[in-house]
Coordinates of C-alpha atoms in Angstrom, one line a residue:
X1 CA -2.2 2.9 5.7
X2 CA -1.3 2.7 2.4
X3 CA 1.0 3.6 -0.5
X4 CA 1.7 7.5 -0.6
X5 CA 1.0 7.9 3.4
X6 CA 2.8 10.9 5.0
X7 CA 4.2 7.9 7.6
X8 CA 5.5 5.6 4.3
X9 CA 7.1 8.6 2.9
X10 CA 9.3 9.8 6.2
X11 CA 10.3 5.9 6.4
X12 CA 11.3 5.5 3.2
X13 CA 13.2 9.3 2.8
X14 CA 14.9 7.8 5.8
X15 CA 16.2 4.7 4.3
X16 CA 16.4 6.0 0.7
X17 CA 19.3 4.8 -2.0
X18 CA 22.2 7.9 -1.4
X19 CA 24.6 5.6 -3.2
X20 CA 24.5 7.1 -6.6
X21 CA 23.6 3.4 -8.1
X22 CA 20.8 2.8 -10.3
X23 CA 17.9 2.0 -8.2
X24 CA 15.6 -1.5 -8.0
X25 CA 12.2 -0.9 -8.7
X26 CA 11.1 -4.5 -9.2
X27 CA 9.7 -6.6 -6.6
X28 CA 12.1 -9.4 -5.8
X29 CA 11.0 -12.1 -3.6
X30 CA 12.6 -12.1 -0.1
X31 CA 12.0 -15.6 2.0
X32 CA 12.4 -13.7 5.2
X33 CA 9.1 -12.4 4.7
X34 CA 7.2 -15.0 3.6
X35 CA 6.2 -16.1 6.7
X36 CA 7.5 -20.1 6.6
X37 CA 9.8 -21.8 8.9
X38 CA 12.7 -23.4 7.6
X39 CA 14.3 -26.9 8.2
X40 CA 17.5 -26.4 9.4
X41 CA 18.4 -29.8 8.9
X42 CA 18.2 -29.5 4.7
X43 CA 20.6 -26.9 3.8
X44 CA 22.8 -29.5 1.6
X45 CA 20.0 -30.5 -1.1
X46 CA 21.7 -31.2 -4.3
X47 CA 20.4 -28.9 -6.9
X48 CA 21.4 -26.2 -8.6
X49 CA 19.9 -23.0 -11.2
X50 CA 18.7 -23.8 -14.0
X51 CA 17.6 -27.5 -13.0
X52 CA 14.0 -28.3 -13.6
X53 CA 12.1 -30.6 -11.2
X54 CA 8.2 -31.7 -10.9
X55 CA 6.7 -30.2 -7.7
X56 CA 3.4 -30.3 -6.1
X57 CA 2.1 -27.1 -4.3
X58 CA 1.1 -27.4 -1.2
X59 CA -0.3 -23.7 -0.1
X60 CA 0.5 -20.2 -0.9
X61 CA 2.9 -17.8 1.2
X62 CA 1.9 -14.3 2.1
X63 CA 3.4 -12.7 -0.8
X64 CA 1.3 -15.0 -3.1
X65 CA 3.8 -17.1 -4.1
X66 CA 3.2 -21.2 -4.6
X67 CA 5.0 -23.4 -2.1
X68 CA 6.2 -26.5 -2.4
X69 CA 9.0 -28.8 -1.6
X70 CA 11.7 -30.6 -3.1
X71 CA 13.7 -33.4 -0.7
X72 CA 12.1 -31.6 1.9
X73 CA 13.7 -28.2 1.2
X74 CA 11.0 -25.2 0.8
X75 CA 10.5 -24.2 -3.3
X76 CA 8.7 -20.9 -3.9
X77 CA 7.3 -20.5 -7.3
X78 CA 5.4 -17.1 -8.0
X79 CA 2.5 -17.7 -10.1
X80 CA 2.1 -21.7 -9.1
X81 CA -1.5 -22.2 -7.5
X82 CA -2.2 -24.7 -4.4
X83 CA -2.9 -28.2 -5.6
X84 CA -1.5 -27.9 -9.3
X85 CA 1.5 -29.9 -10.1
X86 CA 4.0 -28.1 -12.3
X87 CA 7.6 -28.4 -13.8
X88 CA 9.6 -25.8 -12.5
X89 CA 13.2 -24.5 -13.6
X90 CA 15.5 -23.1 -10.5
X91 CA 16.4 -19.9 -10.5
X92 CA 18.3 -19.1 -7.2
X93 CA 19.3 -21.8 -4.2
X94 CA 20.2 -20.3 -1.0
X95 CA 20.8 -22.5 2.6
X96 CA 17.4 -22.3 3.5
X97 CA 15.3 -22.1 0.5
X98 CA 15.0 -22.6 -3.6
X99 CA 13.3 -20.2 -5.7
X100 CA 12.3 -21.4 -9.0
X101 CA 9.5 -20.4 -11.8
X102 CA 6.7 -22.2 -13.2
X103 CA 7.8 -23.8 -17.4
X104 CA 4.7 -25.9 -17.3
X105 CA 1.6 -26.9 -15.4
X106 CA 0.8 -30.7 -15.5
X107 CA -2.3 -30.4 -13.3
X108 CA -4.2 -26.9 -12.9
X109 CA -6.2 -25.9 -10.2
X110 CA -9.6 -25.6 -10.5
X111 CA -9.1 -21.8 -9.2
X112 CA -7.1 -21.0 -11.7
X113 CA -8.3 -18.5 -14.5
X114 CA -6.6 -16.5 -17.3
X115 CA -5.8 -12.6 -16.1
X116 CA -7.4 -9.9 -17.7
X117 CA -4.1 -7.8 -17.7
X118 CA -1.7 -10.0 -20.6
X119 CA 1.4 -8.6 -18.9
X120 CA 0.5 -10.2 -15.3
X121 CA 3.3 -12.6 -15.0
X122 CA 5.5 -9.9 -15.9
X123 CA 5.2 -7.1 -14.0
X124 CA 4.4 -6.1 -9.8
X125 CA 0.9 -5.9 -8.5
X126 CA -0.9 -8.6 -10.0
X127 CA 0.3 -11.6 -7.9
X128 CA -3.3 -13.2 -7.7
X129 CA -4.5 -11.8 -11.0
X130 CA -4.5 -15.8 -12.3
X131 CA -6.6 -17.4 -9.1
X132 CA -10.7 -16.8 -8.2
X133 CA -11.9 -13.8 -6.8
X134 CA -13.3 -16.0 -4.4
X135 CA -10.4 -18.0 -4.0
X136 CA -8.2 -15.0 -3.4
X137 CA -10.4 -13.6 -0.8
X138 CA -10.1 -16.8 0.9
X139 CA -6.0 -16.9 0.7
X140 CA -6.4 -13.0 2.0
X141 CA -8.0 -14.8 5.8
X142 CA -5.1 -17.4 5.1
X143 CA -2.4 -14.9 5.3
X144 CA -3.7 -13.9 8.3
X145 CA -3.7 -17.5 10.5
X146 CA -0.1 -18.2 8.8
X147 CA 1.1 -14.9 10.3
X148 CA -0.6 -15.4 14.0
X149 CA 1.0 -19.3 13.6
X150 CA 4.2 -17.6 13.3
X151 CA 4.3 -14.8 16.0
X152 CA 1.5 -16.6 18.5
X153 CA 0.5 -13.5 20.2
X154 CA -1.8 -14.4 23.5
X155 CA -4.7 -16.3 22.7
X156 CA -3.7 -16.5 18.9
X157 CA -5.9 -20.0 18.1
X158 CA -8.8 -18.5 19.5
X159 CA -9.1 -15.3 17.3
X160 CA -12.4 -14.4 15.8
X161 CA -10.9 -14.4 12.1
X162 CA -13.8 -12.9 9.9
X163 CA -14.2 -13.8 6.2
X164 CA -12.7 -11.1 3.6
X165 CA -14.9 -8.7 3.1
X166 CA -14.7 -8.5 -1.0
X167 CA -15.6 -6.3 -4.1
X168 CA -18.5 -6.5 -6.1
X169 CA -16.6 -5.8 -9.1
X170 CA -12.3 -6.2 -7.9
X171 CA -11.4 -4.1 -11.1
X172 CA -10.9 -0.3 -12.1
X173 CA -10.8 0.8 -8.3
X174 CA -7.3 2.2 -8.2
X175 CA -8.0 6.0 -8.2
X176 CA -4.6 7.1 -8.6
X177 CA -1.9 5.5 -11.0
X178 CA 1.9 7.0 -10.7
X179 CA 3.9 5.4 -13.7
X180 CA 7.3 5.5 -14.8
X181 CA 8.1 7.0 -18.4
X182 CA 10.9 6.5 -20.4
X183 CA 12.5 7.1 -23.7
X184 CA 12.9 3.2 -25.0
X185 CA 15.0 3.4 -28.7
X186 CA 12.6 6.2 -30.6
X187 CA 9.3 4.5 -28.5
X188 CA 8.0 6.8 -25.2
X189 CA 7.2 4.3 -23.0
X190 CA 4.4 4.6 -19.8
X191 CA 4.1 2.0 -17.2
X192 CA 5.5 -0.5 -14.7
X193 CA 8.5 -2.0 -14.4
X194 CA 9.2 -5.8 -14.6
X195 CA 9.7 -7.9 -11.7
X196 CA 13.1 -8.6 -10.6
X197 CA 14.3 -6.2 -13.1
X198 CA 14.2 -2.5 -14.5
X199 CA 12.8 -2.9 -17.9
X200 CA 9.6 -0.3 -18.3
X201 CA 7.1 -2.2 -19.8
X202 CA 4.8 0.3 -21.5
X203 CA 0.8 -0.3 -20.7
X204 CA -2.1 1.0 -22.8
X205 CA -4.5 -1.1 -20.4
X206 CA -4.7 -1.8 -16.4
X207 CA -7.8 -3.3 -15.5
X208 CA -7.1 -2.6 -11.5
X209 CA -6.7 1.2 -12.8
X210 CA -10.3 3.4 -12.9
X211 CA -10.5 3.9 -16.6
X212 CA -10.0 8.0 -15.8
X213 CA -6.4 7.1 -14.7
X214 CA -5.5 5.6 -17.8
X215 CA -7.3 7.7 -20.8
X216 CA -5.1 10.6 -19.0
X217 CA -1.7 8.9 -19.0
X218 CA -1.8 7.8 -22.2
X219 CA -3.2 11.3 -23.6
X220 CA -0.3 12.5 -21.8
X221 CA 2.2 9.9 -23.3
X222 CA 0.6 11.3 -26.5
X223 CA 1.1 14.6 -25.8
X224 CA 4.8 14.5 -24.5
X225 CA 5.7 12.4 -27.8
X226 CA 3.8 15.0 -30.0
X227 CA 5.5 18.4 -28.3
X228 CA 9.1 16.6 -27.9
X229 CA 9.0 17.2 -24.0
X230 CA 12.3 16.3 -22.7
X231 CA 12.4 13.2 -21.5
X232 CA 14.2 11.7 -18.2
X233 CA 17.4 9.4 -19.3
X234 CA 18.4 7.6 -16.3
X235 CA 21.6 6.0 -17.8
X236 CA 22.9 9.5 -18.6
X237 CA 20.9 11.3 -15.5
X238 CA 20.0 13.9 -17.9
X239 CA 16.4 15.0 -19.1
X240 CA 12.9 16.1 -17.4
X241 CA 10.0 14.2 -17.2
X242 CA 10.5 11.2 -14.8
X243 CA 7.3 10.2 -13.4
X244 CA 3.3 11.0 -14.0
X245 CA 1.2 11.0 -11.3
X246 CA -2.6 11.4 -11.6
X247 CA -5.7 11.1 -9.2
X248 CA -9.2 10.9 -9.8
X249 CA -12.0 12.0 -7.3
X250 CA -14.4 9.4 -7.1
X251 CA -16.9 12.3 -6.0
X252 CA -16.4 14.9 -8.3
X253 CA -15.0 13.7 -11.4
X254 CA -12.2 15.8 -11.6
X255 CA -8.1 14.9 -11.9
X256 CA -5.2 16.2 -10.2
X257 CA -1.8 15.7 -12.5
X258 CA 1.5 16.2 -11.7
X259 CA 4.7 16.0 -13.6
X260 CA 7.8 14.1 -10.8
X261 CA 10.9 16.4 -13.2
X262 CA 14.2 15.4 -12.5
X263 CA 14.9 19.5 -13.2
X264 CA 13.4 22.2 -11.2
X265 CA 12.8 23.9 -15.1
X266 CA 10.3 22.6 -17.0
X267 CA 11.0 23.2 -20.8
X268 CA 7.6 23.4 -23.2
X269 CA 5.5 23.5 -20.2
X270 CA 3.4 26.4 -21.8
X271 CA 2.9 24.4 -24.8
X272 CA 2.0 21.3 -23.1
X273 CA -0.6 22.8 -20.4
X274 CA -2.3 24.6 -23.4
X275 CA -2.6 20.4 -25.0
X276 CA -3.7 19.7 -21.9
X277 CA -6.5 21.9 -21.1
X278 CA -7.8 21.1 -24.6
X279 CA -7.8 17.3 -24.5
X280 CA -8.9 16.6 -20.5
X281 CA -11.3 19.1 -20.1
X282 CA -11.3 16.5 -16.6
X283 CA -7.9 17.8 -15.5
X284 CA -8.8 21.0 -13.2
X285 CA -4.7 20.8 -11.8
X286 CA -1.5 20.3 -13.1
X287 CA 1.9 20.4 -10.8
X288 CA 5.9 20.0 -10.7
X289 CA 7.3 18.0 -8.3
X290 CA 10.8 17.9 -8.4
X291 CA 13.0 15.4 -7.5
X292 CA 16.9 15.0 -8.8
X293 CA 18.4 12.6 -9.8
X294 CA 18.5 8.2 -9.3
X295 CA 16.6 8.0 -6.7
X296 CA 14.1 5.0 -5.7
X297 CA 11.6 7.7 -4.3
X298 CA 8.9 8.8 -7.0
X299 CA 8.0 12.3 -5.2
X300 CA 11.2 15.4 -4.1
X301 CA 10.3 17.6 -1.5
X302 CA 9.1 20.7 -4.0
X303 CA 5.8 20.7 -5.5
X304 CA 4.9 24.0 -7.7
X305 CA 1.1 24.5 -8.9
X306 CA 1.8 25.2 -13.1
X307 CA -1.9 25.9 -13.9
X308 CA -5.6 25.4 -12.5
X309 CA -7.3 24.2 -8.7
X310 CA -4.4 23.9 -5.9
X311 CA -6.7 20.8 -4.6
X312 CA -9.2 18.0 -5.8
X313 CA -12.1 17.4 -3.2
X314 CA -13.4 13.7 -1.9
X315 CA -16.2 12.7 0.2
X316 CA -15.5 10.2 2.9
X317 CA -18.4 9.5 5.4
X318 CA -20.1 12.8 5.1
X319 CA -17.1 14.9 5.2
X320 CA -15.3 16.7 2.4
X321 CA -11.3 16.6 2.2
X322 CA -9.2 18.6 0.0
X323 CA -6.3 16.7 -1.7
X324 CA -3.1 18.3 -2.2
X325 CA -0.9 16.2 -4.6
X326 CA 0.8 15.0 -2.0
X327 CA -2.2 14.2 0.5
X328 CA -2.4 11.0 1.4
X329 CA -5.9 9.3 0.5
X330 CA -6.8 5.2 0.2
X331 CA -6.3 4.1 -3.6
X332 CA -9.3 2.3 -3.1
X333 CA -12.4 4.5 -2.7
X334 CA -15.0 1.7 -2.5
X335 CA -13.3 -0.2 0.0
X336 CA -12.2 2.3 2.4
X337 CA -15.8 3.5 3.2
X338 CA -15.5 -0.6 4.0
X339 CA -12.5 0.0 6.8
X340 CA -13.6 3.0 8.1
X341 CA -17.0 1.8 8.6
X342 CA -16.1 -1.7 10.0
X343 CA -13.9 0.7 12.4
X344 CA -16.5 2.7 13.5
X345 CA -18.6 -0.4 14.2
X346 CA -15.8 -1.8 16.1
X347 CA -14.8 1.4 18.4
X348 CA -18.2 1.9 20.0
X349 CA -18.0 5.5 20.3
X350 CA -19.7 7.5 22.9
X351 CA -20.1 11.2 22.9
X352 CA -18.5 11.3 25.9
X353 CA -15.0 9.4 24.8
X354 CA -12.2 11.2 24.0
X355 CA -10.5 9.9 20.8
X356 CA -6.7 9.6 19.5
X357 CA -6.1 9.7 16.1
X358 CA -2.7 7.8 15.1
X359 CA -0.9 8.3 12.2
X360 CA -3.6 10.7 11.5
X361 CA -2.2 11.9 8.0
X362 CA -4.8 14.7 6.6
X363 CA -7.6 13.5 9.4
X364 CA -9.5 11.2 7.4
X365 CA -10.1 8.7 9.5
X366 CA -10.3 10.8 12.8
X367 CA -12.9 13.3 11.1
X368 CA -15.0 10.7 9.6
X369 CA -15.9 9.9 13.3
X370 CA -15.7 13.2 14.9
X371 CA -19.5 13.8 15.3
X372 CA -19.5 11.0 17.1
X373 CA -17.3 11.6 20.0
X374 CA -16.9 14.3 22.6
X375 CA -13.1 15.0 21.5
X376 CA -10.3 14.0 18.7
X377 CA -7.0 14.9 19.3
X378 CA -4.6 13.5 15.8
X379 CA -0.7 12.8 15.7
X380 CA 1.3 13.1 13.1
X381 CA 5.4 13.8 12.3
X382 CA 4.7 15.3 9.1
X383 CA 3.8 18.9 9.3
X384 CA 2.1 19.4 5.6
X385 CA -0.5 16.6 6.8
X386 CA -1.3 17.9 10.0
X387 CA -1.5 21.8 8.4
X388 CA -3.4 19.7 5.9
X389 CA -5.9 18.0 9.1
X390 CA -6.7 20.8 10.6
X391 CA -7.9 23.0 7.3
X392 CA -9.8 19.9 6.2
X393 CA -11.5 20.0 10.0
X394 CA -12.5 24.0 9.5
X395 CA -13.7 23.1 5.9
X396 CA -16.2 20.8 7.7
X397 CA -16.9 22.6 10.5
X398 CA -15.3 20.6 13.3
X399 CA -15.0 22.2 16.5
X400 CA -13.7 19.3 18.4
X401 CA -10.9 17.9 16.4
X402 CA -6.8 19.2 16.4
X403 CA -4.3 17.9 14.6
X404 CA -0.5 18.1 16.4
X405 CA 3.0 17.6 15.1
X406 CA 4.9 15.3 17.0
X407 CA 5.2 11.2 17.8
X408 CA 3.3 9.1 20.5
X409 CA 6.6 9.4 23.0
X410 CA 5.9 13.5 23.3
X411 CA 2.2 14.1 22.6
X412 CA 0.5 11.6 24.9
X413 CA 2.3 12.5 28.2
X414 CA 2.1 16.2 27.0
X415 CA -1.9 15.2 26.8
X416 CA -2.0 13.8 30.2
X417 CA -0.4 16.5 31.6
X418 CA -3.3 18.8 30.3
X419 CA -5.7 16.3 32.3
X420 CA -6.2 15.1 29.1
X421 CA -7.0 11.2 28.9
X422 CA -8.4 9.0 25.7
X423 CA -10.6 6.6 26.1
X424 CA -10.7 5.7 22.7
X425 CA -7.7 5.3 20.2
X426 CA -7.5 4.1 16.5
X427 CA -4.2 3.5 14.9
X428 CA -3.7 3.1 10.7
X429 CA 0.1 2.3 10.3
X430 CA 2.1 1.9 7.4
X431 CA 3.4 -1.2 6.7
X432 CA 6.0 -1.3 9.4
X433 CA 3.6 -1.2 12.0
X434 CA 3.5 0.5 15.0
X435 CA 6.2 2.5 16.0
X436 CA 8.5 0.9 19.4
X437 CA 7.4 4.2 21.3
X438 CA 3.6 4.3 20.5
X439 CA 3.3 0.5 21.3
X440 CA 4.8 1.6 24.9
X441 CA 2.6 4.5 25.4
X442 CA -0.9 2.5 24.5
X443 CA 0.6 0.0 27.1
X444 CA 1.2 2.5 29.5
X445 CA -1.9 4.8 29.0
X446 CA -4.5 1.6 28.3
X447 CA -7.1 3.4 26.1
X448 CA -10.5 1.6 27.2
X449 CA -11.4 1.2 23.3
X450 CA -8.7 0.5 20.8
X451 CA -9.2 -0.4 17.1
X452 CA -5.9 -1.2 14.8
X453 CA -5.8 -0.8 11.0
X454 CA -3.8 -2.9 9.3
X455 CA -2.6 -3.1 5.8
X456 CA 0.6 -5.7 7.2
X457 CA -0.7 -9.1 8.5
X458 CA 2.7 -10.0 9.6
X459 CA 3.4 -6.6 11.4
X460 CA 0.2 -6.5 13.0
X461 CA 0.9 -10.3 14.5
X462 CA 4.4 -9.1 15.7
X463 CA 2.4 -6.1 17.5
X464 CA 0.1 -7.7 18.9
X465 CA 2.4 -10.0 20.7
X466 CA 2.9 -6.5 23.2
X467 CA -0.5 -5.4 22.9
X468 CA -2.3 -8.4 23.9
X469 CA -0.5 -8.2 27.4
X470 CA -3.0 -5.4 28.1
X471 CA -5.7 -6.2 25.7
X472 CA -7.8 -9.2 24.1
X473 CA -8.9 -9.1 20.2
X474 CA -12.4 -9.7 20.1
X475 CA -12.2 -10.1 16.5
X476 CA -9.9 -9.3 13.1
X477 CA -12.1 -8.5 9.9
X478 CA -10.3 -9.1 6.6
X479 CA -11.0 -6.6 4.1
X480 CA -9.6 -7.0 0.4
X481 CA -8.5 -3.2 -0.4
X482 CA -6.4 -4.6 -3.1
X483 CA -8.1 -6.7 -5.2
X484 CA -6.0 -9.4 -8.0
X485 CA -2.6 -8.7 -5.2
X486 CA -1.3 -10.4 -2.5
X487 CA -1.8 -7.3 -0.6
X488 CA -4.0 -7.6 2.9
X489 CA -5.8 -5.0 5.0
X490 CA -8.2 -5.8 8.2
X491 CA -9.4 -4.3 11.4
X492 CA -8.9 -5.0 14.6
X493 CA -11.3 -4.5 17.5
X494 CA -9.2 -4.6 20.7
X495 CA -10.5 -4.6 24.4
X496 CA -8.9 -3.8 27.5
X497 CA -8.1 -6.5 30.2
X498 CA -9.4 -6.4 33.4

């Protein structure tokens, strides 16, 4: 699960910034998670920031950065490929590792290739945008074994590790863009921020973006400069417009966008709705989502409808889905017919099973394969997403799905007490993987088939360290969902042990 999910969302409201400090928006590169064991026995390197050094890289860590060493100490170096030699200049040492950045490349790598996007190096999301598509699809299985050789679930070096499923064409397949915009000296500025930092840098061009995404943010940067539209200050806490938010449907054309207003008022909206509908004829929905104040989360809690459709419809598998604003849906249209398809194959499903839907958000993975099962029954803690399931199963004609509020620890013995058994369960976490108390329950319960989605190849090795005590993986297929990152997705087919 990815991005937006309902899951994501109750995580991160959890652990959100309440400080009242100005928030970090940048990626900044964390060790811990890179997936490398560190020498214990090298914590007293001599070397210090700023001190530039010639080092060969050796492989890539999971977050895409270059690895190398330097008097046997781990470097990382963001942007450095494996097999290019390169003068770096250090820019942090800790005990048990050196970060540095590239200032010159003495030998390339022959998968090395100028980015499309200029601002690559500068900004989050484009960690790969300089290597091979082929090459990255090949670091994307890579990820995988380095996790597994870290957490060695049961039976680890045996794993039937598929090749990454790629993209034809791995550009313009983000259907839904949510940038930043900012007042910067007299210029309005729409975009990302910098790594490590919280400079906006404006874009006119993402090549991951569909092309929809961006001719609509930018019209609307147009249009907000053009009308005077207050404009969120973050300094000073003071002024409207914070975020803009807009999603395409790949089936029907049309675009949802919403305004993220740091004031539940929304001064010249009149005005600029009127723009709007004469500009992007495309735009059949326009919302408020408020949400006060420095905060780290993009969306608030309140989301008003300020003129057109309350929904845009997709296609997935047959099935039509209404999207709220807030409904979660894979960025990645192309690829998630890949996942879900791969995880039908995978599942085996009888008429006769009865299947569990995990982290079921608005049902589009547990509908998709509801014609082909006696029975789904979905969880979910949000209780917008499962309203949102259970209209999207009546729009479809599903008799033989339900959608429940609640979490693994109440609804499966709650099931089983209704004679209720699953023989079949599928699971698409966010990126913190499964939750402590569903991981218990599938040990306990033993679902006959079991498929896991994963967007997290380290979470999913840490899981499957409990899960392979009742089950074998007969295989993991990579698929790239986020092409030019260092992002990974795969499915896992799981069997029960006898």
């Amino acid at each position: 699960m990815t991005e937006n999910s309902p899951k994501k969302r109750a995580y991160a409201q959890k652990n959100s910034n309440s400080s009242g400090k100005k928030p970090f928006y940048g990626k900044k590169f964390d060790p811990r998670k890179s997936g490398q064991r560190q020498d214990p026995h090298f914590d007293g390197v001599d070397v210090h920031v700023d001190q530039n050094f010639p080092l060969t890289i050796k492989r890539l860590g999971i977050n895409g950065e270059g690895i190398g060493y330097f008097k046997r100490k781990i470097v990382f170096v963001p942007g450095a490929l494996p097999d290019e030699v390169a003068v770096v200049r250090v820019t942090e040492v800790e005990p048990k590792y050196i970060a540095a950045r590239v200032l010159k490349i003495r030998e390339k790598s022959p998968n090395r290739v100028k980015p499309m996007d200029e601002f690559a190096t500068e900004v989050g999301g484009f960690e790969l945008e300089h290597m091979t598509y082929p090459a990255q699809l090949a670091f994307k299985k890579d990820v995988l074994v380095q996790s597994l050789e870290k957490f060695q679930p049961r039976g680890w070096s045996d794993y039937d590790l598929r090749d990454t499923i790629g993209m034809e064409n791995p550009y313009e397949y983000r259907n839904k863009a949510q940038f930043p915009v900012r007042k910067i000296g007299k210029k309005l500025s729409v975009g990302m921020y910098k790594r490590s930092s919280h400079d906006l840098v404006d874009l006119p061009i993402v090549h991951t973006q569909d092309p929809v995404t961006m001719k609509v943010l930018r019209t609307i940067r147009e249009l907000l400069d053009k009308l005077s539209v207050s404009i969120y200050n973050e300094d000073k806490n003071h002024g409207t417009v914070k975020t803009i938010v807009v999603r395409v449907s790949h089936t029907t054309g049309e675009v949802q966008l919403t305004f993220v207003t740091n004031t539940d008022g929304f001064p010249g909206d009149t005005a600029l709705i009127t723009a709007i509908n004469q500009a992007l004829p495309e735009v059949t929905g326009i919302f408020q989502n408020f949400n006060p104040g420095r905060t780290s989360l993009v969306w608030g809690d309140e989301t008003i409808k300020l003129w057109g459709k309350d929904y845009i419809e997709e296609t997935v598998m047959g099935k039509t889905f209404q999207l709220s604003p807030r409904a979660f849906m894979q960025l990645n249209y192309t690829q998630m017919a890949v996942v879900y398809k791969e995880a039908l194959a995978a599942l085996d499903l009888t008429h006769a099973d009865k299947l569990v839907d995990a982290y079921a958000g608005v049902g589009t993975i547990g509908l998709s394969l509801a014609d082909k099962v006696g029975e789904v029954r979905g969880m979910e803690i949000i209780p917008e997403a499962v309203d949102d399931a259970n209209i999207n199963a009546k729009i479809n004609y599903i008799e033989n799905a339900h959608y429940e509020i609640g979490t693994a620890e109440e609804l499966f013995p709650k099931w089983q007490s209704e004679g209720w058994l699953a023989d079949a369960l599928i699971v698409d976490p966010p990126r913190t993987g499964l939750d402590t108390a569903l991981r218990r329950e599938i040990l306990r319960t033993k679902p006959e088939k079991f498929v896991y989605i994963s967007c997290n190849a380290s979470t999913l090795a840490r899981d499957l360290v409990d899960l392979t005590k009742a089950y074998k993986v007969d295989y993991i297929q990579s698929i790239d969902m986020f092409p030019q990152t260092a992002r990974w997705e795969g499915v896992v087919k799981l069997t029960r042990r006898d």
